[in-house]
Tab-separated table of C-alpha atoms in Angstrom:
chain	number	residue	atom	x	y	z
A	1	MET	CA	-206.689	3.043	-22.083
A	2	PHE	CA	-210.371	2.603	-21.488
A	3	PHE	CA	-211.282	0.703	-24.643
A	4	ARG	CA	-209.796	-2.445	-26.144
A	5	VAL	CA	-210.392	-4.086	-29.464
A	6	PHE	CA	-211.588	-7.645	-28.919
A	7	THR	CA	-210.288	-10.183	-31.405
A	8	ALA	CA	-212.959	-11.833	-33.518
A	9	LEU	CA	-212.230	-15.498	-32.777
A	10	ALA	CA	-214.762	-16.686	-35.271
A	11	THR	CA	-213.027	-14.646	-37.954
A	12	ALA	CA	-209.751	-16.308	-37.062
A	13	ALA	CA	-211.383	-19.721	-37.387
A	14	LEU	CA	-212.551	-18.835	-40.862
A	15	LEU	CA	-209.046	-17.779	-41.827
A	16	LEU	CA	-207.686	-21.151	-40.661
A	17	ALA	CA	-209.790	-23.080	-43.189
A	18	PRO	CA	-207.414	-24.774	-45.719
A	19	PRO	CA	-207.711	-22.832	-48.975
A	20	ALA	CA	-206.884	-25.881	-51.087
A	21	ALA	CA	-209.724	-27.892	-49.575
A	22	LEU	CA	-212.141	-25.053	-50.124
A	23	ALA	CA	-211.074	-24.732	-53.727
A	24	GLN	CA	-211.751	-28.441	-54.344
A	25	GLU	CA	-215.367	-28.328	-53.145
A	26	PRO	CA	-217.883	-28.742	-55.962
A	27	ALA	CA	-219.666	-25.605	-57.041
A	28	LYS	CA	-223.043	-25.093	-55.425
A	29	LYS	CA	-226.027	-23.139	-56.574
A	30	ALA	CA	-225.961	-19.636	-55.112
A	31	PRO	CA	-228.679	-18.971	-52.531
A	32	ALA	CA	-231.582	-16.822	-53.555
A	33	LYS	CA	-230.668	-14.199	-50.979
A	34	SER	CA	-227.261	-13.471	-49.487
A	35	ASP	CA	-226.176	-11.363	-46.546
A	36	ALA	CA	-222.869	-10.660	-48.259
A	37	PRO	CA	-222.370	-6.970	-48.957
A	38	ALA	CA	-222.548	-5.772	-52.501
A	39	LYS	CA	-219.255	-4.492	-53.823
A	40	GLY	CA	-218.493	-1.215	-52.118
A	41	LYS	CA	-221.440	-1.553	-49.734
A	42	ASP	CA	-220.921	-1.982	-46.002
A	43	LEU	CA	-223.172	-3.889	-43.607
A	44	TYR	CA	-222.109	-2.447	-40.277
A	45	PRO	CA	-224.039	0.336	-38.504
A	46	PRO	CA	-223.051	4.004	-38.916
A	47	GLY	CA	-220.222	5.163	-36.701
A	48	PHE	CA	-218.614	1.744	-36.245
A	49	PHE	CA	-215.903	2.340	-38.836
A	50	GLU	CA	-214.862	5.726	-37.450
A	51	PHE	CA	-214.808	4.381	-33.896
A	52	MET	CA	-212.664	1.335	-34.658
A	53	LEU	CA	-210.314	3.344	-36.884
A	54	LYS	CA	-209.822	5.811	-34.035
A	55	GLN	CA	-209.026	2.925	-31.684
A	56	ARG	CA	-206.420	1.483	-34.023
A	57	THR	CA	-204.677	4.789	-34.711
A	58	ALA	CA	-204.689	5.577	-30.973
A	59	GLN	CA	-202.740	2.333	-30.511
A	60	GLY	CA	-200.057	3.628	-32.860
A	61	GLN	CA	-201.126	2.172	-36.199
A	62	PRO	CA	-200.799	4.670	-39.063
A	63	ASP	CA	-203.977	5.677	-40.864
A	64	THR	CA	-203.319	4.038	-44.226
A	65	PRO	CA	-205.564	2.688	-46.999
A	66	GLU	CA	-204.512	-0.805	-45.906
A	67	LEU	CA	-205.632	-0.197	-42.316
A	68	ARG	CA	-208.946	1.247	-43.457
A	69	ALA	CA	-209.548	-1.762	-45.700
A	70	ALA	CA	-208.712	-4.158	-42.858
A	71	VAL	CA	-211.057	-2.356	-40.453
A	72	ARG	CA	-213.867	-2.337	-43.000
A	73	ASP	CA	-213.353	-6.036	-43.737
A	74	GLU	CA	-213.367	-6.937	-40.039
A	75	LEU	CA	-216.539	-4.957	-39.365
A	76	ASN	CA	-218.362	-6.508	-42.312
A	77	THR	CA	-217.279	-10.005	-41.245
A	78	ARG	CA	-218.408	-9.321	-37.687
A	79	GLU	CA	-221.791	-8.148	-38.904
A	80	LEU	CA	-222.242	-11.296	-40.998
A	81	LEU	CA	-221.382	-13.444	-37.968
A	82	VAL	CA	-223.747	-11.463	-35.751
A	83	ARG	CA	-226.569	-12.037	-38.227
A	84	GLU	CA	-225.874	-15.764	-38.262
A	85	ALA	CA	-225.826	-15.840	-34.449
A	86	LYS	CA	-229.159	-14.037	-34.296
A	87	LYS	CA	-230.673	-16.493	-36.772
A	88	GLN	CA	-229.881	-19.220	-34.239
A	89	GLY	CA	-231.389	-17.171	-31.437
A	90	LEU	CA	-228.129	-16.906	-29.509
A	91	ASP	CA	-228.831	-13.294	-28.619
A	92	LYS	CA	-232.019	-14.424	-26.848
A	93	SER	CA	-230.428	-17.066	-24.611
A	94	PRO	CA	-230.313	-16.025	-20.906
A	95	GLY	CA	-226.579	-16.557	-20.533
A	96	MET	CA	-225.706	-14.602	-23.654
A	97	LYS	CA	-228.034	-11.747	-22.744
A	98	THR	CA	-226.408	-11.508	-19.304
A	99	GLU	CA	-222.932	-11.470	-20.847
A	100	MET	CA	-223.948	-8.772	-23.327
A	101	ASP	CA	-225.519	-6.700	-20.534
A	102	LEU	CA	-222.342	-6.996	-18.441
A	103	SER	CA	-220.188	-5.985	-21.414
A	104	ALA	CA	-222.371	-2.938	-22.025
A	105	GLN	CA	-222.196	-2.109	-18.324
A	106	THR	CA	-218.388	-2.297	-18.379
A	107	VAL	CA	-218.157	0.088	-21.331
A	108	LEU	CA	-220.552	2.535	-19.660
A	109	VAL	CA	-218.690	2.430	-16.335
A	110	ARG	CA	-215.343	3.043	-18.043
A	111	ALA	CA	-216.762	5.948	-20.000
A	112	TYR	CA	-218.262	7.446	-16.844
A	113	MET	CA	-215.007	7.140	-14.886
A	114	ALA	CA	-213.058	8.643	-17.796
A	115	ASP	CA	-215.381	11.654	-17.715
A	116	TYR	CA	-215.071	11.859	-13.921
A	117	LEU	CA	-211.270	11.918	-14.074
A	118	LYS	CA	-211.404	14.539	-16.810
A	119	ALA	CA	-213.583	16.693	-14.549
A	120	HIS	CA	-211.326	16.051	-11.527
A	121	PRO	CA	-207.767	16.267	-12.886
A	122	VAL	CA	-204.720	15.814	-10.684
A	123	SER	CA	-202.769	19.080	-10.666
A	124	ASP	CA	-199.015	19.345	-11.109
A	125	ASP	CA	-198.813	20.770	-7.582
A	126	VAL	CA	-200.301	17.564	-6.184
A	127	LEU	CA	-197.950	15.458	-8.313
A	128	HIS	CA	-194.912	17.461	-7.167
A	129	LYS	CA	-195.964	17.045	-3.535
A	130	GLU	CA	-196.298	13.289	-4.002
A	131	TYR	CA	-192.928	13.144	-5.760
A	132	ASP	CA	-191.203	15.078	-2.977
A	133	GLY	CA	-192.738	12.792	-0.354
A	134	ILE	CA	-191.576	9.639	-2.107
A	135	ARG	CA	-188.115	11.082	-2.660
A	136	ALA	CA	-187.776	12.005	1.021
A	137	GLN	CA	-188.911	8.531	2.031
A	138	MET	CA	-186.364	6.904	-0.261
A	139	GLY	CA	-183.415	8.691	1.295
A	140	ASP	CA	-180.228	9.686	-0.487
A	141	LYS	CA	-178.351	6.380	-0.265
A	142	GLU	CA	-178.716	2.930	-1.792
A	143	TYR	CA	-177.413	-0.220	-0.137
A	144	LYS	CA	-176.270	-3.554	-1.521
A	145	VAL	CA	-176.597	-6.031	1.316
A	146	ARG	CA	-176.546	-9.700	2.168
A	147	HIS	CA	-178.720	-11.299	4.790
A	148	ILE	CA	-179.347	-14.650	6.395
A	149	LEU	CA	-182.850	-15.350	7.681
A	150	VAL	CA	-183.475	-18.010	10.334
A	151	GLU	CA	-186.339	-19.029	12.606
A	152	LYS	CA	-184.717	-18.634	16.025
A	153	GLU	CA	-182.566	-15.978	17.662
A	154	ASP	CA	-180.038	-18.572	18.850
A	155	GLU	CA	-179.474	-19.671	15.253
A	156	ALA	CA	-178.723	-16.069	14.274
A	157	LYS	CA	-176.337	-15.694	17.220
A	158	ASP	CA	-174.512	-18.847	16.155
A	159	ILE	CA	-174.109	-17.456	12.619
A	160	ILE	CA	-172.755	-14.162	13.989
A	161	ALA	CA	-170.244	-16.097	16.105
A	162	SER	CA	-169.094	-17.969	12.994
A	163	LEU	CA	-168.687	-14.680	11.092
A	164	GLN	CA	-166.601	-13.278	13.924
A	165	LYS	CA	-164.337	-16.327	13.629
A	166	GLY	CA	-163.736	-15.495	9.972
A	167	GLU	CA	-166.186	-17.757	8.164
A	168	LYS	CA	-167.534	-16.433	4.866
A	169	PHE	CA	-171.003	-14.892	4.823
A	170	GLU	CA	-171.749	-16.517	1.453
A	171	LYS	CA	-171.082	-19.999	2.865
A	172	LEU	CA	-173.161	-19.407	5.986
A	173	ALA	CA	-176.020	-18.197	3.778
A	174	ASP	CA	-176.733	-21.869	3.026
A	175	ARG	CA	-178.532	-21.888	6.381
A	176	SER	CA	-180.930	-19.112	5.339
A	177	LYS	CA	-184.623	-19.858	4.852
A	178	ASP	CA	-184.868	-17.039	2.278
A	179	THR	CA	-184.654	-19.188	-0.829
A	180	GLY	CA	-184.650	-16.142	-3.092
A	181	SER	CA	-181.296	-14.847	-1.845
A	182	LYS	CA	-179.853	-18.087	-0.454
A	183	ALA	CA	-178.557	-19.241	-3.842
A	184	ASN	CA	-176.791	-15.881	-4.235
A	185	GLY	CA	-174.897	-16.074	-0.963
A	186	GLY	CA	-177.627	-14.061	0.741
A	187	GLY	CA	-177.143	-11.191	-1.699
A	188	LEU	CA	-179.922	-8.721	-2.496
A	189	ASP	CA	-180.159	-6.106	-5.261
A	190	TRP	CA	-179.442	-2.417	-4.722
A	191	ASN	CA	-182.211	-0.939	-2.567
A	192	THR	CA	-183.122	2.139	-0.585
A	193	PRO	CA	-184.094	1.765	3.092
A	194	SER	CA	-187.747	2.437	2.222
A	195	ASN	CA	-187.909	-0.936	0.462
A	196	PHE	CA	-187.327	-2.832	3.702
A	197	VAL	CA	-189.328	-3.241	6.898
A	198	LYS	CA	-188.217	-0.726	9.535
A	199	PRO	CA	-186.144	-2.990	11.855
A	200	PHE	CA	-184.182	-4.305	8.862
A	201	ALA	CA	-183.719	-0.819	7.370
A	202	ASP	CA	-182.627	0.705	10.686
A	203	ALA	CA	-180.001	-1.984	11.216
A	204	MET	CA	-178.787	-1.686	7.623
A	205	VAL	CA	-178.249	2.092	7.640
A	206	GLY	CA	-176.373	1.780	10.921
A	207	LEU	CA	-173.677	-0.354	9.296
A	208	GLN	CA	-170.570	0.744	7.445
A	209	LYS	CA	-169.478	-0.864	4.206
A	210	GLY	CA	-168.126	-4.374	4.814
A	211	LYS	CA	-169.620	-4.684	8.308
A	212	PHE	CA	-172.293	-7.054	9.614
A	213	THR	CA	-174.752	-6.895	12.495
A	214	THR	CA	-173.308	-8.186	15.758
A	215	THR	CA	-176.753	-8.795	17.243
A	216	PRO	CA	-179.677	-10.537	15.510
A	217	VAL	CA	-182.332	-8.330	13.886
A	218	GLN	CA	-185.941	-9.401	14.394
A	219	THR	CA	-188.723	-8.764	11.858
A	220	GLN	CA	-192.072	-10.402	11.217
A	221	PHE	CA	-190.225	-12.835	8.939
A	222	GLY	CA	-187.826	-14.149	11.564
A	223	TRP	CA	-184.278	-13.305	12.699
A	224	HIS	CA	-181.759	-11.704	10.337
A	225	VAL	CA	-178.012	-11.346	10.147
A	226	ILE	CA	-177.186	-8.457	7.789
A	227	GLU	CA	-173.962	-7.490	6.015
A	228	VAL	CA	-173.468	-4.342	3.917
A	229	ASP	CA	-171.479	-5.035	0.747
A	230	ASP	CA	-171.586	-1.525	-0.696
A	231	ILE	CA	-173.186	1.928	-0.376
A	232	ARG	CA	-173.755	4.525	-3.105
A	233	ASP	CA	-175.688	7.716	-3.750
A	234	ALA	CA	-179.299	6.967	-4.617
A	235	LYS	CA	-180.251	7.302	-8.271
A	236	VAL	CA	-183.513	9.217	-8.053
A	237	PRO	CA	-185.396	9.704	-11.350
A	238	SER	CA	-186.463	13.246	-12.183
A	239	PHE	CA	-190.053	14.421	-11.767
A	240	ASP	CA	-190.615	14.452	-15.529
A	241	GLU	CA	-189.375	10.860	-15.837
A	242	VAL	CA	-191.907	9.511	-13.339
A	243	LYS	CA	-194.742	11.979	-13.910
A	244	PRO	CA	-196.878	9.520	-15.954
A	245	GLN	CA	-196.612	6.862	-13.234
A	246	LEU	CA	-197.330	9.426	-10.522
A	247	ALA	CA	-200.379	10.677	-12.409
A	248	GLN	CA	-201.712	7.140	-12.783
A	249	ARG	CA	-201.132	6.466	-9.088
A	250	MET	CA	-202.878	9.659	-7.982
A	251	GLN	CA	-205.761	9.097	-10.398
A	252	GLY	CA	-206.201	5.705	-8.775
A	253	GLN	CA	-206.490	7.409	-5.401
A	254	VAL	CA	-209.072	9.844	-6.805
A	255	VAL	CA	-211.129	6.905	-8.080
A	256	GLU	CA	-210.822	5.013	-4.781
A	257	LYS	CA	-212.047	8.035	-2.806
A	258	TYR	CA	-214.952	8.587	-5.182
A	259	LEU	CA	-215.998	4.937	-4.901
A	260	ARG	CA	-215.801	5.039	-1.090
A	261	ASP	CA	-217.963	8.173	-1.026
A	262	LEU	CA	-220.413	6.683	-3.537
A	263	ARG	CA	-220.834	3.514	-1.485
A	264	ALA	CA	-221.279	5.478	1.740
A	265	LYS	CA	-223.821	7.787	0.107
A	266	ASN	CA	-225.882	4.797	-0.987
A	267	GLY	CA	-225.488	2.889	2.273
A	268	TYR	CA	-223.408	0.178	0.676
């Protein structure tokens, strides 16, 4: 999670060179000294191969002779390119040095936060408590509703009057300013009350299947007319199904608290 393999763009450019054109170039005298590795000899620093191989296998690639050869080839090619870049003094330019320093800083910060989270794990008790809280907030019912959103209360009242005269909700939804649901006759996906702002949710749960609100419902978005198409028991995933997402969420909260405390401690 904390490390990514960056694609060697220069390597890709080399691979795009037309092989036929390269084959037609006249033979040139070999240079007196070459940076190319001798057969079986690697150029990259110790530890690079093991580190990159571990990255690749952690991403799901099987540890095969082919993978090892590809990793070794990439590392050797990178090292050759690095040497060429250094010959041109690119590593000494201010912009490049800053970018390299920032990259090193990013790696160090990620490693530090990984160690911090390892030393401050989120217990299963905390995860269960969070799960129970979310489940209680969701409720035990899901609602499939339609709504029409307008700017003014009088517009909503006029729509309600039309519904009471027998006009179809789907047709009246053409007047809605909610473009996302307007094309679907005002229809929304299955949702629990917790997914809506409170005035909308309160009005929704107070309706029976097939009924609509007889008074406009005001939210920060405008005025709503709501109709309940269907109601069903909520499909709540088990704790084990959502445990990875819960752990990630709670780890994020641990990091946020640590950063707040760190800033406060340093007067930032």
